[in-house]
Amino acid sequence: MVFDGSTRGEKLPSAKLTAVQYGILLMMLALCAGLWRLQVIGADSFRVLAEQNRIRKVPILAPRGKLFDRENHLIVDNYPSVSCFLVREQSRNIDADLPLIARGLNLDLDQLRATLHRYRAAPGYQPIPIKQEITPDEQAFIAAHAGELPELETIDQERRLYPRDGYAAHLIGYVGEVSEDMLNDPRYAAYEPGDVVGKAGVEESYDQLLRGQDGSRDVIVDSRGREVGYLRTQHAIPGQDLRLTIDNDLQRAAELALGDRTGAIVAMDPRNGEILAMVSRPSFDPNAFAVRIDRTAWNKLVTDPDHPLLNKAIQAQLAPGSTFKILMSVAGLEEGIAQNLHVFCNGGANFYGHYYHCDEKHGSVDIHNAIPMSCDTYYYTLADKLGIDRIARYAEEFGYGQKTGIDLPGEQAGLMPSAQWVMKNYHRKWYAGETISVGIGQGAIEATPIQLARIIGGIASGGHMVRPHVVFPDQLPADFRHALLDSFPGSGQQYIPIDPDAWMTITDGMAEVTEPGLYHTAGSAHLEGIDLAGKTGTAQVMSHEALDRTNKGRSTFPNVWFVGVTPRRNPELVVTVLWQNGEFSYYPARIGAEVVAAYVEKQRRLAHNLPAVQANNPPTSPPKPAEVGALWSQPEMKNGKEITRIHGGHFLVNPPAVEASSTRAHRTDATHTAPAQLATALPARRMQTP
């Protein structure tokens, strides 16, 4: 047999064969490396992913810390509720279930879709809150459709329960769902969509301590997402309870005293800065925010011209009126001007070609009667002699135009004008005539109620200025306490020496303000037996010329102030009252007197130092009989059996006479009171109300 060489296949070159072999080897090595990465290196992560296919992490929300007053009376509590969440881990088309979910949970379909759209960037394992505080009927709907709607989950949650009628609402604040803007803020980096966060007041300032730490429960689910067991539970850590400095009794008295008037009250202990009461009107119901406030209610709050969400105690920036005359008196006496300044008030005076009015014709006025009479003419003259630079220097030193540093969000700094300020902001020089208006607390000057409480209380304390606060610092961790001081900067704690003679003159003048007398601006707020000193203030909201062109309705009435202390020197309490468009300054003085009286009477009661009650009849006269009602049982025999009958009746009882000696002994005990409690050791007061 003969073979033809042309029919034999050509032999593959060795170089090509080697390349193919190496290529196959590299492919095999790559496959082996991939298998090694999947089965060995990535085993743990894939094991976790596999577990997540059958294990669901259900959050356990931490209860928020409770709030108590200074005497450990509960103010803000929590109550149990149930919320509905949507879980997106199911391998199903959730969008198709939305109409049924909206009908069963009484939700607006478009709003439900908008909620899901907000969470589109969130991880798929994170539950989406779609309705808070669901009703028993809605819980029954979820249970009945568990197989049909496995993506719906219910979670037990504790919600805030606030006092009714807006009690201390601005001080306490409220909670709500964290917003998208807040999530973009580095301060809220640890929060996730759906988290509840404090949004005002103490709830916001101390949110880090109050919120606690959420836990979780790992449950086993089947292929349809139904729970069939659980593995482990990480318990939630409740938030820290906080004790506030406010006194429930004094807070209640302040709320009642201000009533429905638009304004604010601040009651503070000027010795340490503890806020004993804080009221702002109009108020709001923080319970409306505890779940989710509806759009209609929210729009009503934000469009109200009286601004119910504004904490006027720390945010209302208004001209302080004649309360500024206390600072003017300090500046005038410290500069050696006011001691020898005598002015004859004939209803006003001319300065720089303009006539400045005074409310009365006070006649001869010096520093001793200028404060109780609140003579504008005197302080016009004093302001002209001091000049704006010296006035601004003293005002800024005592805290005008600066935040106090109170531990509440949103405090405003007010404004203290000066020649430098007007040049910086308006690029013009300061006119001398502007100083005249500043001298009586009007013009460009603005202050907040909390500022006036700190300033006037500090002056009455001989220059000891404090940092106001609403939570006792000893409850706070050291690092949180230091961070708090950085978060709420302000004029804070300092000592500004005041000449003792000037201090005596000013505090005595403030005491005369509340004594009945000719032209005394708060004589009707006099409290018999209580050393109440203070200063009223009236600040026009428009000029006399503009007022003449209006119908002179309530909105044109001046804002009126009162700042009072008890006792007059080294006081235990300072009270600031602001009544917007209140017309007459003796009205807020009477309101402030009610708060002072409530404080003093409580201190007397706690010290068992209440005034003795005099017997209506002399010991020798017979006492008047008193009518008494009573119920009693009496056994009786009926048909040979003992039964019990209930009887009732009214009787006249002669009570024993009150011994005069016991009354005298009570009064004798009352005199042994420490000097620091002088304000609480005085007899009972009489007071007129506005």
XYZ file of C-alpha atoms in Angstrom:
690
model
C 0.000 0.000 0.000
C 1.277 3.345 -0.979
C 0.399 6.505 0.956
C 0.394 9.907 -0.619
C 2.090 12.475 1.611
C -0.294 15.196 0.382
C -3.295 13.492 2.076
C -1.704 13.514 5.564
C -2.722 16.320 7.984
C -0.235 18.994 8.635
C 1.480 18.774 11.997
C 0.669 21.706 14.507
C 3.722 23.816 15.177
C 5.133 23.346 18.662
C 4.979 27.089 19.464
C 1.246 27.281 18.892
C 0.673 24.097 20.846
C 2.581 25.542 23.808
C 0.536 28.750 23.713
C -2.744 26.824 23.729
C -1.579 24.695 26.638
C -0.593 27.736 28.687
C -3.899 29.400 27.867
C -5.816 26.404 29.118
C -3.657 26.358 32.249
C -4.321 30.024 32.958
C -8.073 29.500 32.547
C -8.001 26.593 34.972
C -5.986 28.645 37.472
C -8.492 31.512 37.188
C -11.397 29.144 37.783
C -9.624 27.615 40.780
C -8.899 31.099 42.173
C -12.559 32.041 41.763
C -13.670 28.905 43.534
C -11.170 29.589 46.327
C -12.473 33.154 46.698
C -16.094 32.028 46.785
C -15.739 28.966 48.962
C -12.882 29.901 51.305
C -12.145 33.625 51.436
C -15.760 34.809 51.081
C -17.324 31.983 53.022
C -18.230 34.117 56.039
C -19.850 36.915 54.070
C -21.836 34.543 51.895
C -22.864 32.595 54.970
C -24.255 35.868 56.413
C -26.108 36.553 53.165
C -27.518 33.076 53.221
C -28.646 33.524 56.808
C -30.348 36.778 55.850
C -32.441 34.881 53.365
C -34.137 33.169 56.280
C -33.443 35.501 59.269
C -35.066 38.929 59.640
C -33.854 41.558 62.091
C -36.863 43.204 63.760
C -36.008 46.456 65.582
C -36.843 46.932 69.268
C -37.208 50.671 69.785
C -35.773 52.092 72.998
C -38.200 53.968 75.248
C -37.332 57.626 75.564
C -36.190 58.980 78.930
C -38.873 60.592 81.106
C -38.852 64.167 82.351
C -39.471 65.197 85.960
C -39.660 68.531 87.737
C -37.250 69.596 90.481
C -39.313 67.736 93.105
C -39.422 64.525 91.020
C -43.006 65.014 89.873
C -43.517 63.338 86.503
C -44.015 65.787 83.635
C -43.443 63.799 80.423
C -44.198 60.077 80.260
C -44.405 57.382 77.572
C -47.320 55.189 76.553
C -47.355 51.951 74.522
C -48.460 52.000 70.904
C -48.130 49.851 67.780
C -46.658 51.040 64.476
C -46.805 49.404 61.061
C -43.665 48.933 58.983
C -43.177 47.662 55.441
C -40.380 45.151 54.768
C -39.013 45.111 51.209
C -37.054 41.842 51.443
C -39.876 39.789 49.999
C -39.424 38.551 46.424
C -42.708 40.058 45.304
C -44.021 43.153 43.608
C -44.818 45.406 46.562
C -46.173 48.164 44.310
C -49.077 45.903 43.370
C -50.029 45.560 47.052
C -50.068 49.287 47.813
C -53.759 49.928 46.990
C -54.853 47.138 49.359
C -52.458 48.353 52.078
C -53.720 51.934 51.736
C -57.357 50.839 52.060
C -56.714 48.546 55.026
C -54.664 51.094 56.969
C -56.761 54.140 56.011
C -53.869 55.800 54.211
C -53.806 58.071 51.213
C -52.356 56.042 48.323
C -50.306 58.921 46.934
C -48.913 59.664 50.389
C -47.972 55.998 50.842
C -46.142 55.979 47.507
C -44.364 59.210 48.480
C -43.227 57.590 51.728
C -41.720 54.639 49.857
C -40.076 57.035 47.416
C -38.353 58.822 50.316
C -36.769 55.523 51.385
C -35.683 54.446 47.910
C -31.994 54.869 48.783
C -32.255 53.044 52.131
C -30.983 49.438 52.395
C -33.526 46.799 51.431
C -33.417 45.148 54.846
C -34.431 48.393 56.622
C -38.153 48.441 57.520
C -40.069 51.500 56.319
C -42.510 53.098 58.783
C -45.776 53.660 56.942
C -48.205 54.340 59.812
C -47.701 55.097 63.461
C -50.068 54.249 66.287
C -52.369 51.948 64.336
C -55.816 51.106 65.692
C -56.993 47.639 66.814
C -59.008 47.354 63.584
C -55.888 48.017 61.551
C -53.953 45.465 63.589
C -56.689 42.962 62.817
C -56.403 43.782 59.100
C -52.655 43.080 59.163
C -53.159 39.780 61.012
C -55.938 38.679 58.633
C -53.795 39.412 55.561
C -50.530 37.984 56.902
C -50.330 35.451 54.104
C -51.441 37.881 51.424
C -49.306 40.820 52.624
C -46.219 39.309 54.292
C -44.345 42.581 53.856
C -46.366 44.246 56.639
C -44.879 44.109 60.134
C -46.034 45.594 63.427
C -43.609 46.891 66.052
C -44.366 47.831 69.630
C -43.226 51.344 70.386
C -43.471 53.758 73.304
C -44.616 57.249 72.416
C -44.408 60.551 74.212
C -47.248 61.623 76.486
C -47.042 65.359 77.144
C -49.072 67.507 79.549
C -52.340 68.871 78.225
C -53.175 72.431 77.179
C -49.626 73.220 76.072
C -48.278 73.143 79.628
C -44.574 74.144 79.487
C -44.648 73.139 75.812
C -41.941 75.534 74.644
C -39.569 74.525 77.419
C -40.159 70.777 76.986
C -40.332 70.759 73.186
C -41.592 67.815 71.146
C -40.363 64.847 69.094
C -40.894 63.935 65.475
C -39.502 61.888 62.627
C -36.052 62.979 61.508
C -36.290 65.024 58.304
C -34.186 64.752 55.160
C -32.531 68.103 55.923
C -31.533 66.862 59.363
C -30.049 63.679 57.904
C -27.752 65.841 55.779
C -26.514 67.576 58.935
C -23.338 65.997 60.408
C -24.867 66.255 63.887
C -27.425 63.619 62.877
C -25.010 61.261 61.117
C -25.989 58.388 63.437
C -29.701 58.680 62.599
C -31.587 56.812 59.907
C -34.835 57.656 58.100
C -37.791 56.960 60.360
C -35.914 57.618 63.608
C -37.632 59.793 66.195
C -35.677 62.866 67.250
C -36.222 65.817 69.572
C -37.117 68.928 67.608
C -37.471 71.710 70.187
C -36.833 72.543 73.823
C -35.311 70.005 76.191
C -36.241 67.204 73.789
C -33.817 68.644 71.232
C -31.047 69.867 73.537
C -30.800 66.569 75.399
C -31.865 64.204 72.613
C -28.605 62.250 72.799
C -29.322 61.293 76.425
C -33.086 60.888 76.124
C -33.258 58.683 73.025
C -31.511 55.575 74.390
C -30.193 52.760 72.188
C -32.438 50.575 70.046
C -32.244 46.801 70.209
C -33.304 44.080 67.775
C -34.866 40.625 67.583
C -33.635 38.048 65.023
C -36.598 36.018 63.768
C -36.658 33.038 61.386
C -38.964 33.416 58.382
C -40.048 31.006 55.692
C -39.869 31.508 51.938
C -43.030 33.655 52.062
C -41.654 35.899 54.780
C -43.808 34.480 57.584
C -42.254 34.284 61.031
C -41.698 30.717 62.187
C -39.320 31.218 65.156
C -36.645 33.429 66.626
C -32.951 33.089 67.372
C -31.826 35.842 69.749
C -32.773 39.216 71.175
C -30.628 42.278 71.771
C -32.530 44.296 74.328
C -32.969 48.032 73.911
C -31.325 50.406 76.392
C -33.859 52.980 77.633
C -33.009 56.662 77.448
C -31.860 58.545 80.531
C -34.494 60.204 82.705
C -33.861 63.893 83.380
C -34.860 66.120 86.273
C -35.678 69.649 85.182
C -35.151 72.726 87.310
C -38.740 73.912 86.913
C -41.143 73.871 89.836
C -44.505 72.401 88.836
C -46.384 74.601 91.294
C -44.717 77.793 90.119
C -45.038 76.770 86.471
C -48.760 76.241 86.981
C -49.092 79.608 88.709
C -47.262 81.324 85.837
C -49.426 79.594 83.228
C -52.598 80.723 84.997
C -51.289 84.237 85.572
C -50.448 84.835 81.902
C -53.646 83.140 80.713
C -54.433 83.681 77.035
C -52.387 86.865 76.726
C -49.713 86.930 74.038
C -46.351 87.099 75.727
C -44.018 85.238 78.044
C -43.005 84.699 81.668
C -39.601 83.632 82.965
C -39.048 82.848 86.654
C -35.434 82.156 87.613
C -33.328 81.754 90.723
C -30.675 84.469 90.165
C -28.339 82.788 92.635
C -27.669 79.784 90.380
C -29.550 80.302 87.096
C -32.136 77.565 87.639
C -35.275 78.234 85.586
C -38.247 77.707 87.897
C -40.951 78.493 85.342
C -41.103 79.390 81.658
C -44.286 80.214 79.774
C -44.836 81.390 76.202
C -48.210 82.284 74.746
C -49.872 81.308 72.534
C -48.802 77.724 73.003
C -49.289 74.460 71.111
C -50.039 70.848 71.929
C -46.836 68.780 71.612
C -48.956 65.600 71.653
C -49.986 66.522 68.108
C -46.358 65.946 67.049
C -45.912 62.701 69.011
C -47.392 60.660 66.150
C -47.393 62.798 63.019
C -49.057 66.176 62.739
C -51.322 66.536 59.725
C -50.676 69.195 57.118
C -53.734 71.269 58.002
C -52.760 71.583 61.665
C -49.161 72.351 60.730
C -50.153 75.097 58.292
C -52.382 76.619 60.958
C -49.454 76.775 63.388
C -46.933 78.265 60.967
C -49.334 80.874 59.546
C -50.663 82.083 62.908
C -49.635 85.764 63.246
C -49.003 85.257 66.983
C -46.393 82.556 66.220
C -47.367 79.777 68.664
C -44.234 77.747 67.827
C -41.987 80.661 68.839
C -40.628 80.410 72.369
C -41.073 84.075 73.219
C -39.199 83.630 76.500
C -35.909 83.205 74.612
C -36.739 84.248 71.040
C -38.952 87.365 71.213
C -36.615 90.290 70.467
C -38.400 93.479 71.458
C -37.533 96.897 72.797
C -37.214 96.551 76.595
C -38.760 99.962 77.290
C -38.205 101.463 80.717
C -36.756 98.251 82.168
C -33.566 99.485 80.465
C -33.508 102.379 82.931
C -32.057 100.042 85.565
C -28.979 99.578 83.386
C -28.940 103.322 82.701
C -28.957 103.945 86.456
C -25.994 101.594 86.926
C -24.043 103.345 84.164
C -24.937 106.822 85.445
C -23.962 106.051 89.039
C -20.787 104.154 88.138
C -19.691 107.074 85.946
C -20.396 109.589 88.739
C -23.060 111.450 86.742
C -26.416 110.393 88.182
C -25.582 111.220 91.802
C -25.752 114.964 91.152
C -28.172 114.991 88.244
C -31.385 116.901 88.992
C -33.999 117.408 86.296
C -37.263 119.289 86.286
C -39.806 117.306 84.261
C -42.562 119.387 82.681
C -43.803 116.583 80.430
C -40.744 116.311 78.217
C -37.670 118.144 76.937
C -35.993 119.342 73.751
C -32.863 117.611 72.472
C -31.156 118.414 69.167
C -34.157 120.246 67.769
C -36.708 117.566 68.648
C -39.159 117.430 71.536
C -39.159 114.127 73.436
C -42.296 113.415 75.450
C -42.598 112.092 79.006
C -45.733 110.324 80.231
C -46.259 112.685 83.171
C -45.185 116.027 84.552
C -43.071 114.708 87.404
C -41.608 117.992 88.590
C -38.218 117.827 90.316
C -36.567 114.435 89.735
C -33.299 112.932 90.948
C -31.901 109.397 90.883
C -33.834 108.421 94.019
C -37.282 109.017 92.532
C -36.437 108.619 88.851
C -36.723 104.804 89.039
C -40.110 104.534 90.811
C -41.566 107.368 88.709
C -39.886 106.049 85.554
C -39.329 109.621 84.410
C -38.369 109.685 80.740
C -37.136 113.260 80.945
C -34.562 112.293 83.564
C -33.226 109.388 81.495
C -33.236 111.434 78.285
C -30.901 113.834 80.058
C -28.777 111.047 81.559
C -28.421 109.348 78.158
C -27.320 112.597 76.566
C -24.623 113.061 79.224
C -23.418 109.443 79.035
C -23.304 109.168 75.252
C -23.955 106.037 73.210
C -20.463 104.574 73.583
C -20.572 104.451 77.384
C -24.183 103.211 77.377
C -23.314 100.435 74.906
C -20.225 99.452 76.908
C -22.195 98.935 80.120
C -25.084 97.280 78.303
C -22.857 94.773 76.523
C -20.938 94.088 79.731
C -24.154 93.075 81.474
C -25.379 91.016 78.499
C -27.564 93.134 76.216
C -27.110 92.032 72.615
C -25.732 88.633 73.666
C -27.185 85.194 74.211
C -27.373 84.089 77.820
C -26.248 80.525 76.999
C -29.436 78.862 78.253
C -29.544 75.164 77.346
C -32.470 75.499 74.930
C -32.246 75.663 71.125
C -33.028 78.794 69.162
C -32.116 81.484 71.697
C -31.789 84.928 70.119
C -29.171 87.510 71.033
C -31.219 90.684 70.840
C -29.487 93.890 69.790
C -27.535 96.669 71.478
C -26.903 99.543 69.035
C -23.728 101.579 69.066
C -21.826 103.960 66.816
C -19.707 101.064 65.576
C -22.810 98.938 64.919
C -24.558 101.602 62.824
C -21.418 102.230 60.782
C -20.955 98.515 60.118
C -24.557 97.834 59.158
C -25.773 101.118 57.672
C -22.494 102.797 56.693
C -23.338 106.055 58.386
C -22.454 107.861 61.568
C -24.471 107.670 64.775
C -26.735 110.661 65.344
C -26.807 112.139 68.833
C -30.602 112.224 68.826
C -30.676 108.420 68.570
C -29.024 108.192 71.977
C -32.017 109.911 73.573
C -34.392 107.110 72.554
C -31.929 104.413 73.602
C -31.837 105.983 77.076
C -35.412 104.827 77.725
C -35.008 101.395 76.104
C -36.417 102.230 72.688
C -35.011 102.871 69.260
C -32.903 100.048 67.806
C -32.336 98.234 71.118
C -33.891 94.750 71.447
C -33.906 92.250 74.300
C -35.479 88.904 75.180
C -37.297 88.043 78.430
C -34.549 85.622 79.483
C -31.941 88.357 78.975
C -33.862 90.781 81.184
C -34.271 88.125 83.889
C -30.518 87.507 83.921
C -29.544 91.196 83.743
C -31.970 92.648 86.309
C -31.518 89.644 88.617
C -27.742 90.052 88.317
C -27.841 93.770 89.108
C -30.039 93.116 92.162
C -27.471 90.470 93.187
C -24.658 93.007 93.238
C -23.278 92.085 89.809
C -23.316 88.284 90.111
C -24.460 87.151 86.654
C -25.458 83.534 86.042
C -26.007 81.188 83.122
C -29.679 80.150 82.967
C -30.358 76.420 82.634
C -33.349 74.085 82.716
C -31.646 70.755 83.574
C -29.575 70.094 86.693
C -25.939 69.785 85.503
C -25.077 67.046 88.019
C -27.162 64.584 85.962
C -25.001 65.015 82.869
C -21.840 63.123 81.931
C -18.764 65.344 82.040
C -18.124 65.191 78.288
C -21.762 65.986 77.507
C -21.709 68.907 79.963
C -18.658 70.421 78.276
C -20.144 69.883 74.819
C -23.315 71.594 76.005
C -21.404 74.744 76.917
C -19.876 74.791 73.435
C -23.251 74.174 71.776
C -24.977 77.000 73.655
C -22.471 79.848 73.912
C -23.426 83.032 75.686
C -22.501 85.607 78.274
C -22.849 82.901 80.932
C -21.516 83.179 84.468
C -19.513 86.238 85.472
C -19.105 88.885 88.153
C -19.381 92.596 87.365
C -18.656 94.682 90.465
C -21.176 97.416 91.319
C -20.467 100.189 93.778
C -22.307 99.313 97.050
C -23.884 102.783 97.349
C -25.116 102.590 93.761
C -26.455 99.087 94.400
C -28.395 100.290 97.461
C -29.804 103.272 95.570
C -30.974 101.183 92.613
C -32.497 98.338 94.608
C -34.280 100.753 96.945
C -35.640 102.573 93.907
C -36.890 99.296 92.459
C -38.629 98.512 95.747
C -40.374 101.915 95.582
C -41.759 100.964 92.154
C -44.166 98.484 93.763
C -45.062 100.710 96.699
C -48.237 102.809 96.445
C -47.253 106.382 95.676
C -47.704 109.263 93.281
C -46.475 108.263 89.796
C -45.182 104.890 91.052
C -45.665 102.706 87.999
C -46.468 99.393 89.754
C -48.062 100.518 93.006
C -51.150 98.408 92.258
C -48.945 95.278 92.266
C -47.884 95.865 95.861
C -47.732 92.706 97.988
C -48.286 93.398 101.645
C -45.534 91.763 103.667
C -43.404 90.685 100.689
C -40.257 92.560 99.724
C -41.014 92.892 96.008
C -38.845 95.183 93.900
C -38.997 95.642 90.167
C -39.279 97.824 87.119
C -42.019 98.269 84.560
C -41.489 99.023 80.893
C -43.583 100.306 78.005
C -42.280 100.065 74.445
C -44.211 101.625 71.592
C -44.660 99.547 68.471
C -44.939 102.662 66.278
C -44.263 106.351 66.464
C -46.818 108.880 67.703
C -47.198 110.201 64.155
C -47.852 106.722 62.724
C -50.229 105.930 65.574
C -52.328 108.997 64.747
C -52.855 107.613 61.242
C -54.256 104.253 62.452
C -57.554 103.152 63.953
C -55.682 102.509 67.235
C -56.674 98.830 67.522
C -55.041 96.396 69.949
C -52.238 95.635 67.499
C -51.095 99.239 67.930
C -50.941 99.012 71.736
C -47.412 99.104 73.162
C -45.611 96.027 74.431
C -45.406 96.130 78.214
C -42.876 94.561 80.587
C -42.264 93.917 84.236
C -39.123 92.529 85.849
C -39.428 91.848 89.579
C -37.187 90.376 92.277
C -37.773 89.211 95.827
C -36.226 90.296 98.105
C -34.843 93.532 96.690
C -31.176 92.699 97.358
C -29.526 89.307 96.755
C -32.887 87.980 95.543
C -34.087 84.379 95.564
C -36.383 84.886 92.587
C -36.483 87.088 89.508
C -39.593 87.178 87.311
C -39.838 88.713 83.842
C -43.267 89.274 82.290
C -43.835 90.325 78.678
C -47.329 91.152 77.443
C -47.338 92.028 73.770
C -49.781 94.828 72.929
C -50.750 94.941 76.587
C -51.183 98.748 76.699
C -50.400 99.555 80.362
C -47.261 98.466 82.220
C -49.012 97.925 85.559
C -50.834 94.958 83.994
C -47.697 92.781 83.641
C -46.615 94.010 87.088
C -49.757 92.488 88.588
C -49.137 89.278 86.640
C -45.593 89.120 87.951
C -46.831 89.767 91.491
C -49.053 86.676 91.230
C -46.034 84.535 90.383
C -43.971 86.052 93.195
C -46.797 85.507 95.675
C -47.114 81.848 94.616
C -43.371 81.350 95.136
C -43.277 83.035 98.554
C -46.330 81.211 99.845
C -44.906 77.857 98.793
C -41.610 78.596 100.541
C -43.508 79.540 103.681
C -45.535 76.357 103.485
C -42.431 74.220 103.073
C -40.806 76.001 106.021
C -43.975 75.548 108.124
C -43.976 79.316 108.396
C -47.532 80.151 107.303
C -49.103 83.100 109.110
C -51.204 82.161 112.106
C -54.965 82.025 111.623
C -56.717 84.293 114.106
C -59.754 82.918 115.921
C -62.968 84.497 114.648
C -64.363 84.675 118.209
C -62.660 85.602 121.455
C -61.776 82.592 123.625
C -64.502 83.563 126.071
C -67.326 83.523 123.504
C -68.936 80.247 122.507
C -67.832 78.934 119.097
C -70.303 78.804 116.254
C -71.777 75.341 115.675
C -70.690 73.519 112.528
C -72.957 71.300 110.440
C -71.584 67.767 109.955
C -72.920 64.959 107.767
C -72.323 61.331 108.758
C -73.094 57.716 107.812
C -73.007 54.877 110.358
C -74.116 51.253 110.738
C -76.180 49.847 113.587
C -77.038 46.168 114.296
C -80.741 45.297 114.727
C -82.755 42.101 115.331
C -85.337 41.129 112.700
C -87.193 37.763 112.672
C -84.704 36.454 115.183
C -81.728 37.388 113.014
C -79.236 40.115 113.543
C -78.979 42.504 110.590
C -77.073 45.701 110.034
C -78.768 48.895 108.907
C -77.060 51.958 107.429
C -78.139 55.297 108.863
C -77.339 58.851 107.802
C -77.953 62.291 109.171
C -76.837 65.891 109.711
C -75.727 67.240 113.068
C -74.653 70.549 114.566
C -71.343 70.203 116.415
C -69.816 72.821 118.688
C -66.042 72.903 117.991
C -63.613 73.729 120.820
C -62.415 77.303 121.130
C -58.962 78.203 119.742
C -56.485 78.867 122.512
C -54.832 82.252 122.223
C -51.604 80.848 123.658
C -51.194 78.417 120.752
C -51.567 81.276 118.289
C -48.940 83.311 120.048
C -46.584 80.338 120.108
C -47.012 79.852 116.358
C -46.088 83.452 115.668
C -43.088 83.220 117.972
C -41.748 80.222 116.007
C -42.212 82.122 112.758
C -39.740 84.789 113.782
C -36.812 82.361 113.979
C -36.166 82.327 110.239
C -32.775 82.413 108.575
C -31.874 85.806 107.076
C -31.492 84.226 103.630
C -35.200 83.376 103.711
C -36.319 86.877 104.718
C -38.784 87.076 101.836
C -40.620 84.007 103.112
C -40.766 85.100 106.721
C -43.045 88.075 106.251
C -46.784 88.295 106.952
C -49.491 87.396 104.484
C -49.903 89.578 101.413
C -52.795 91.360 99.799
C -52.753 91.705 96.061
C -54.820 93.208 93.293
C -55.189 91.280 90.067
C -55.325 92.710 86.552
